[in-house]
mmCIF file of C-alpha atoms in Angstrom:
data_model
loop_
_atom_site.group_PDB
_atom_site.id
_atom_site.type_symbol
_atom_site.label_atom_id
_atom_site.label_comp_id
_atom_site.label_asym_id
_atom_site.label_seq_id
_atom_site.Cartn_x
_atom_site.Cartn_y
_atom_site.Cartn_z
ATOM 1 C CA UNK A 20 0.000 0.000 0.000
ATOM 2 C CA UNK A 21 1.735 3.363 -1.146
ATOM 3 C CA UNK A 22 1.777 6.547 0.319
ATOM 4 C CA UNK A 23 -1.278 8.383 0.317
ATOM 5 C CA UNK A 24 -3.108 5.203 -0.614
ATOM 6 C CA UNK A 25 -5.752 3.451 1.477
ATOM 7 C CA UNK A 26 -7.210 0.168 1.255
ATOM 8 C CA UNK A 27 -10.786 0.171 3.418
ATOM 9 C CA UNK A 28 -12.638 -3.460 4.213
ATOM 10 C CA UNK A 29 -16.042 -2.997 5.399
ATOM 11 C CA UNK A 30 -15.506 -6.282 7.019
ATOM 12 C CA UNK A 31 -12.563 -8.317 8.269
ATOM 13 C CA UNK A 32 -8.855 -7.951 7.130
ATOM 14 C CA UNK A 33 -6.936 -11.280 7.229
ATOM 15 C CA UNK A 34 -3.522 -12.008 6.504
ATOM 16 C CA UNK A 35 -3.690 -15.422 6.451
ATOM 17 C CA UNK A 36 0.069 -17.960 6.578
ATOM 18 C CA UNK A 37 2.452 -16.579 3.880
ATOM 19 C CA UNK A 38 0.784 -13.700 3.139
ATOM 20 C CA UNK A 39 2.622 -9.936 3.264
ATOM 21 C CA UNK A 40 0.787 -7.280 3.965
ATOM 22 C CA UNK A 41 3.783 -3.701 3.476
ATOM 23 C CA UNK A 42 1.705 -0.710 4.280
ATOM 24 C CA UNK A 43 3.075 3.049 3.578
ATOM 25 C CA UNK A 44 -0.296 4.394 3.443
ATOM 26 C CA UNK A 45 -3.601 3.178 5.417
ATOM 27 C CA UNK A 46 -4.880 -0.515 5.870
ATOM 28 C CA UNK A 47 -8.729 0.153 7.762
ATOM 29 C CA UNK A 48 -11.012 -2.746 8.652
ATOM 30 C CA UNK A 49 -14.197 -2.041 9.662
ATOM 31 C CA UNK A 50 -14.129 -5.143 11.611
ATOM 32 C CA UNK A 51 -10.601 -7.836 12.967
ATOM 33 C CA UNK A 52 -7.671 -7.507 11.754
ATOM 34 C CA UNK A 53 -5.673 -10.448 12.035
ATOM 35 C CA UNK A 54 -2.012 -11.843 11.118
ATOM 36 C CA UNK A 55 -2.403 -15.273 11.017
ATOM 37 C CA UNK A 56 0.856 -17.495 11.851
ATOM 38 C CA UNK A 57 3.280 -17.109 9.185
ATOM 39 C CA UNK A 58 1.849 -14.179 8.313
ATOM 40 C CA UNK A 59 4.045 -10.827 7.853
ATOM 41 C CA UNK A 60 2.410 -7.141 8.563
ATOM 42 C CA UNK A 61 5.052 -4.311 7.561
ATOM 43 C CA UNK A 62 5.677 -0.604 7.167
ATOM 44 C CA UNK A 63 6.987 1.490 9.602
ATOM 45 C CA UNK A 64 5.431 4.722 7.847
ATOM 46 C CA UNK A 65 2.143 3.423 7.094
ATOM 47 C CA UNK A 66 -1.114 2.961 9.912
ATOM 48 C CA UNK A 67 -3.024 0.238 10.455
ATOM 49 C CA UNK A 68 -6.590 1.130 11.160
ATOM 50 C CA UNK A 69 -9.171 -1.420 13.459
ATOM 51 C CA UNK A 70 -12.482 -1.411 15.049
ATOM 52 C CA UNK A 71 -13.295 -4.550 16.738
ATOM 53 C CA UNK A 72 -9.699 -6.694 17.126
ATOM 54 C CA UNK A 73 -6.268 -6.819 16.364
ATOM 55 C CA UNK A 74 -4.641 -9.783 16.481
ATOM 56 C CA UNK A 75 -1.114 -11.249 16.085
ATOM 57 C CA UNK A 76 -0.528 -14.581 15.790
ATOM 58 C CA UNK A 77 2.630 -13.866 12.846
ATOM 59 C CA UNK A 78 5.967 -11.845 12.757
ATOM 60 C CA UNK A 79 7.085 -10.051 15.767
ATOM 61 C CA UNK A 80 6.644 -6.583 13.901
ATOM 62 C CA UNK A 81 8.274 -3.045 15.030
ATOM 63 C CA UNK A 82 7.800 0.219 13.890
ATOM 64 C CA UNK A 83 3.809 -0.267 13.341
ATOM 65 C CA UNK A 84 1.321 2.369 13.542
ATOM 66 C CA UNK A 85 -2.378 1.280 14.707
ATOM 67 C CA UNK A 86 -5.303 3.523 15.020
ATOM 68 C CA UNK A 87 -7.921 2.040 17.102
ATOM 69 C CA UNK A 88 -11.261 3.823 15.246
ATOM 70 C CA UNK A 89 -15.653 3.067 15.459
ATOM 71 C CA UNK A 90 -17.724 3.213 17.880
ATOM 72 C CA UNK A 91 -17.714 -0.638 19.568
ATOM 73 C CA UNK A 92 -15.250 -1.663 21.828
ATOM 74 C CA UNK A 93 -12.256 -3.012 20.256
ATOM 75 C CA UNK A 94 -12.592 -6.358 22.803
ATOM 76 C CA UNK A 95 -9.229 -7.664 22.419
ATOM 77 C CA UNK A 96 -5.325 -6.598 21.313
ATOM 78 C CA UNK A 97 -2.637 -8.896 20.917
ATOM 79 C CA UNK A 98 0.311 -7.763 19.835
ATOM 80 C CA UNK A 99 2.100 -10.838 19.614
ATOM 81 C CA UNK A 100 5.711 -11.564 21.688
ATOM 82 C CA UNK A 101 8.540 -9.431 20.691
ATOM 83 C CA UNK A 102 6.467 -6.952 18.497
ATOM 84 C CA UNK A 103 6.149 -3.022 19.569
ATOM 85 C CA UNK A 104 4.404 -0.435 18.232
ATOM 86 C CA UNK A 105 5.839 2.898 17.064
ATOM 87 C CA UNK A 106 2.360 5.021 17.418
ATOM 88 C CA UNK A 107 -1.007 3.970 18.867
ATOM 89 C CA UNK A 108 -3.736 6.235 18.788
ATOM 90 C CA UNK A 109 -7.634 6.070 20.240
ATOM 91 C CA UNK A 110 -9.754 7.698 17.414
ATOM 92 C CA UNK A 111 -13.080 5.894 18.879
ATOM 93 C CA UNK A 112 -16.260 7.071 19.478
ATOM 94 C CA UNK A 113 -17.176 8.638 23.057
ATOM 95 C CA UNK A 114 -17.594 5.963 25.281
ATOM 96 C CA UNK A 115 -15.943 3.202 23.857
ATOM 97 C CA UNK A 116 -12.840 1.221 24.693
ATOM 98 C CA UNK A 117 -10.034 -1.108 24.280
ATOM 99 C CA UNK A 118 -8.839 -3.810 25.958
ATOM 100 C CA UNK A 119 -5.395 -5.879 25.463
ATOM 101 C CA UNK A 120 -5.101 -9.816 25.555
ATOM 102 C CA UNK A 121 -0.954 -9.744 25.804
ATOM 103 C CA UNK A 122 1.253 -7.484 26.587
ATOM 104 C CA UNK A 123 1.419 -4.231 24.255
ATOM 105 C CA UNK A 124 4.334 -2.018 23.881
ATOM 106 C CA UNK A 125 4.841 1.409 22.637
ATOM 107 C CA UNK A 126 8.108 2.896 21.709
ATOM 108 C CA UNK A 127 6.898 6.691 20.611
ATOM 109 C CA UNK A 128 3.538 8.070 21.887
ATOM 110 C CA UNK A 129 -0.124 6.906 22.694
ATOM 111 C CA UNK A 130 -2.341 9.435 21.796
ATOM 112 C CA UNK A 131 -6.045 10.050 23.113
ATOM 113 C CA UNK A 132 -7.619 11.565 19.789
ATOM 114 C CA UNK A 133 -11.333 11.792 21.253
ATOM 115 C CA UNK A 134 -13.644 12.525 24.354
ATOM 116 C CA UNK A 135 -14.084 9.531 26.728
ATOM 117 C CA UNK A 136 -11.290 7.218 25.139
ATOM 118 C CA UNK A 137 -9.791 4.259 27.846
ATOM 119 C CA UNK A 138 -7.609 1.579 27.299
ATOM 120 C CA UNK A 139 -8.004 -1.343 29.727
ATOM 121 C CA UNK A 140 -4.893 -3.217 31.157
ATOM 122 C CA UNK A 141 -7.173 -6.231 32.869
ATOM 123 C CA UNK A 142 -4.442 -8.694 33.348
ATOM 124 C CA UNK A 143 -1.711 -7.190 30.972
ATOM 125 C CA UNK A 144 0.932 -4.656 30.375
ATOM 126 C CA UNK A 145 1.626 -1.561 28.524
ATOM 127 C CA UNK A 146 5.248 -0.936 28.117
ATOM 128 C CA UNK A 147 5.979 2.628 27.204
ATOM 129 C CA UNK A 148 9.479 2.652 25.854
ATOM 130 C CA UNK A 149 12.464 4.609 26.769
ATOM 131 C CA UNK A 150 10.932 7.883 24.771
ATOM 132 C CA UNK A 151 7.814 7.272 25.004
ATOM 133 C CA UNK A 152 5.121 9.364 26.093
ATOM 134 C CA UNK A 153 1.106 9.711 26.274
ATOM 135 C CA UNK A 154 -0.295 12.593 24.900
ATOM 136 C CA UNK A 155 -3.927 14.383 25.101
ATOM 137 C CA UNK A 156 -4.931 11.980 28.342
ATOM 138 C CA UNK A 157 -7.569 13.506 30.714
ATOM 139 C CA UNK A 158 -10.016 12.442 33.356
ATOM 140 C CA UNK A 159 -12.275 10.370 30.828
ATOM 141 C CA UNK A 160 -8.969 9.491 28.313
ATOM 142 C CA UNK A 161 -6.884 7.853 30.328
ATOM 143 C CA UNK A 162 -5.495 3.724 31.160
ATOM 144 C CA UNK A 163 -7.505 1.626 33.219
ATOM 145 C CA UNK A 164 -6.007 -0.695 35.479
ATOM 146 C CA UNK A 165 -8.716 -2.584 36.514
ATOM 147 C CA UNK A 166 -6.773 -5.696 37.673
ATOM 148 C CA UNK A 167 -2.569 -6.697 37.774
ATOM 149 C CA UNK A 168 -1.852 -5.448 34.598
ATOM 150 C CA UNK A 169 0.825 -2.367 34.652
ATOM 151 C CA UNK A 170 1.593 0.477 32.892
ATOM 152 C CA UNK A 171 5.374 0.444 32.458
ATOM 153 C CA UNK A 172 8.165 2.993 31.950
ATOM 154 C CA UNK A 173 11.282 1.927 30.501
ATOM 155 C CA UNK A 174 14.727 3.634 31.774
ATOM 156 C CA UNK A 175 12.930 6.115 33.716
ATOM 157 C CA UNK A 176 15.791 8.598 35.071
ATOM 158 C CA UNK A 177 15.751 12.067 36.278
ATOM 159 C CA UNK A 178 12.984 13.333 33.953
ATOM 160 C CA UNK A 179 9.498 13.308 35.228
ATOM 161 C CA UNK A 180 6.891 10.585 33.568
ATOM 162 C CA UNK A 181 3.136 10.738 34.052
ATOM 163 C CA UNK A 182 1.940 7.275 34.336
ATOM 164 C CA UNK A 183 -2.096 8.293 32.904
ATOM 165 C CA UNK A 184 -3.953 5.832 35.169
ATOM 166 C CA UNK A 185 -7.215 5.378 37.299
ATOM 167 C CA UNK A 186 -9.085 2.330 38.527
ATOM 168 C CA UNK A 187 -12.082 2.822 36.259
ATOM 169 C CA UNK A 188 -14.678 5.198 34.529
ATOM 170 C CA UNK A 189 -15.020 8.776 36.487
ATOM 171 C CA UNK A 190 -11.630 7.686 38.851
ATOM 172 C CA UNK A 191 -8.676 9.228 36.862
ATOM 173 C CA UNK A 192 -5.703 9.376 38.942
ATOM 174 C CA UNK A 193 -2.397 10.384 37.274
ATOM 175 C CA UNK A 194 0.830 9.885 39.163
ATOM 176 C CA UNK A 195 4.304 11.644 37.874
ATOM 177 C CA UNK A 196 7.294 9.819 38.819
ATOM 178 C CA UNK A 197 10.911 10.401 38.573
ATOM 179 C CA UNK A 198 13.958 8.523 39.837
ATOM 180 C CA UNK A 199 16.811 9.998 41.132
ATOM 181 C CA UNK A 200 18.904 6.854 40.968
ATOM 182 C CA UNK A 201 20.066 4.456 38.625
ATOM 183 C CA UNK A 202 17.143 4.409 35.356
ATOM 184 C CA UNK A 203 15.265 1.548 35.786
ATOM 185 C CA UNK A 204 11.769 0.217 34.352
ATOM 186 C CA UNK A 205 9.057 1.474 37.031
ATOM 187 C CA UNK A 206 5.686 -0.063 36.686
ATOM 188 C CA UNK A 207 2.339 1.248 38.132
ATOM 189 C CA UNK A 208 -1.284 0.707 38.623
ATOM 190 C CA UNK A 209 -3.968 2.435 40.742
ATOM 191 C CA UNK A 210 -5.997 1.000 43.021
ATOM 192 C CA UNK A 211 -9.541 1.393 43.523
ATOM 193 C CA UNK A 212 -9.111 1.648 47.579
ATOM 194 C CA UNK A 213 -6.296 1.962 50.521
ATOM 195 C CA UNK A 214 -5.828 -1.694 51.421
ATOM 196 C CA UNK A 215 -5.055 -2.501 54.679
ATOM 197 C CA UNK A 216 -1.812 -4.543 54.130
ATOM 198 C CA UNK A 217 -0.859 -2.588 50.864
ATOM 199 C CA UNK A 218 -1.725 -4.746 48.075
ATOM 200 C CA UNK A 219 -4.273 -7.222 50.506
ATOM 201 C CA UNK A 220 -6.512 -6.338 53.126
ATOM 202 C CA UNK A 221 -9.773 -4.431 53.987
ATOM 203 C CA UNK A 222 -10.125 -0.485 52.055
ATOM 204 C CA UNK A 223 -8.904 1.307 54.971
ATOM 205 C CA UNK A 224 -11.624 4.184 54.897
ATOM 206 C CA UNK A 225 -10.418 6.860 57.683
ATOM 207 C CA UNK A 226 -7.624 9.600 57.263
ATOM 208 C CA UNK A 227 -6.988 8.075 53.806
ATOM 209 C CA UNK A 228 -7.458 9.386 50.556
ATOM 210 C CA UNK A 229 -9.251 6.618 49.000
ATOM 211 C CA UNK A 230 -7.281 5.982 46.043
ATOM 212 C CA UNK A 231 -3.955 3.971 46.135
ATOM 213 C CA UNK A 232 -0.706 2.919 43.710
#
């Protein structure tokens, strides 16, 4: 797919087992898009556009640009082991979300395009590279950590990161972090209540804020 160029599927895109899919311009599926094993998706300059899933069962991909776009939840992202994304940006309609199924990570910036944008972490990971930053992230665009899953910073030194995180809908709580010492990958997620025992326990109620990370 050339520069400029866009190929649109008002369904499904598959890429099924030797199939190569090299994308300088814009691959959109109204629907999954899916690299099969031994598939290959390509092309650090183009974007790959998807509404419902994106799955990677094929290369381990870098550079990639994805666009998460419509107004259903996009119910499930897997990037696939050893693949990161240069770009990812929520374009969805207000109130919808996305969720990951593996780990996804993100080596320039995650942008929140529109109103009322979350991704959800359940039980996995974003990675935010070494330069990598969120951008546009508010208190209804923002990462839900709803369960274990993390939002990571890679090398995080002396400069000042802004992990964009609340527990769910309406409870956006940002924390900015820096590190003094040796750069090292911090991870955070934010807890609905002030557990007793940290991480286990009964919400602690009194002389707490109720919010925890």
């Amino acid at each position: 797919v050339q520069s400029g160029a866009t190929i649109k599927c008002t369904g499904a895109i598959i890429n099924n087992s030797g199939g190569s899919i090299q994308n300088s311009g814009t691959v959109s599926a109204d629907g999954d898009l899916r690299n099969e094993s031994g598939g290959i998706l390509g092309g650090t300059t183009g974007t790959y556009e998807v509404t419902t899933k994106f799955i990677n069962n094929g290369n381990a991909f870098t550079g990639i640009n994805l666009k998460l776009i419509g107004n259903v939840n996009t119910d499930s992202i897997k990037t696939g082991a050893g693949s990161s994304f240069a770009n990812v940006n929520m374009t969805k309609g207000a109130g919808t979300t996305a969720t990951l199924s593996d780990a996804m990570t993100v080596t320039g910036a995650f942008t929140f395009d529109n109103d009322n944008n979350r991704l959800i972490l359940e039980d996995e990971n974003l990675i935010m590279g070494p330069s990598a930053s969120f951008v546009s992230a508010d208190d209804n665009e923002f990462v839900t950590t709803n369960g274990p899953g993390t939002v990571t910073k890679q090398n995080l030194g002396g400069t000042s990161f802004t992990y964009e995180v609340g527990f769910g809908a309406g409870e956006y709580n940002p924390v900015s972090i820096s590190n003094s010492g040796t750069v090292d990958n911090i991870s955070v997620r934010c807890l609905q209540n002030v557990l007793a025992n940290g991480l286990t326990g009964s919400p602690v109620t009194s002389h707490f804020a109720n919010n925890s990370w």
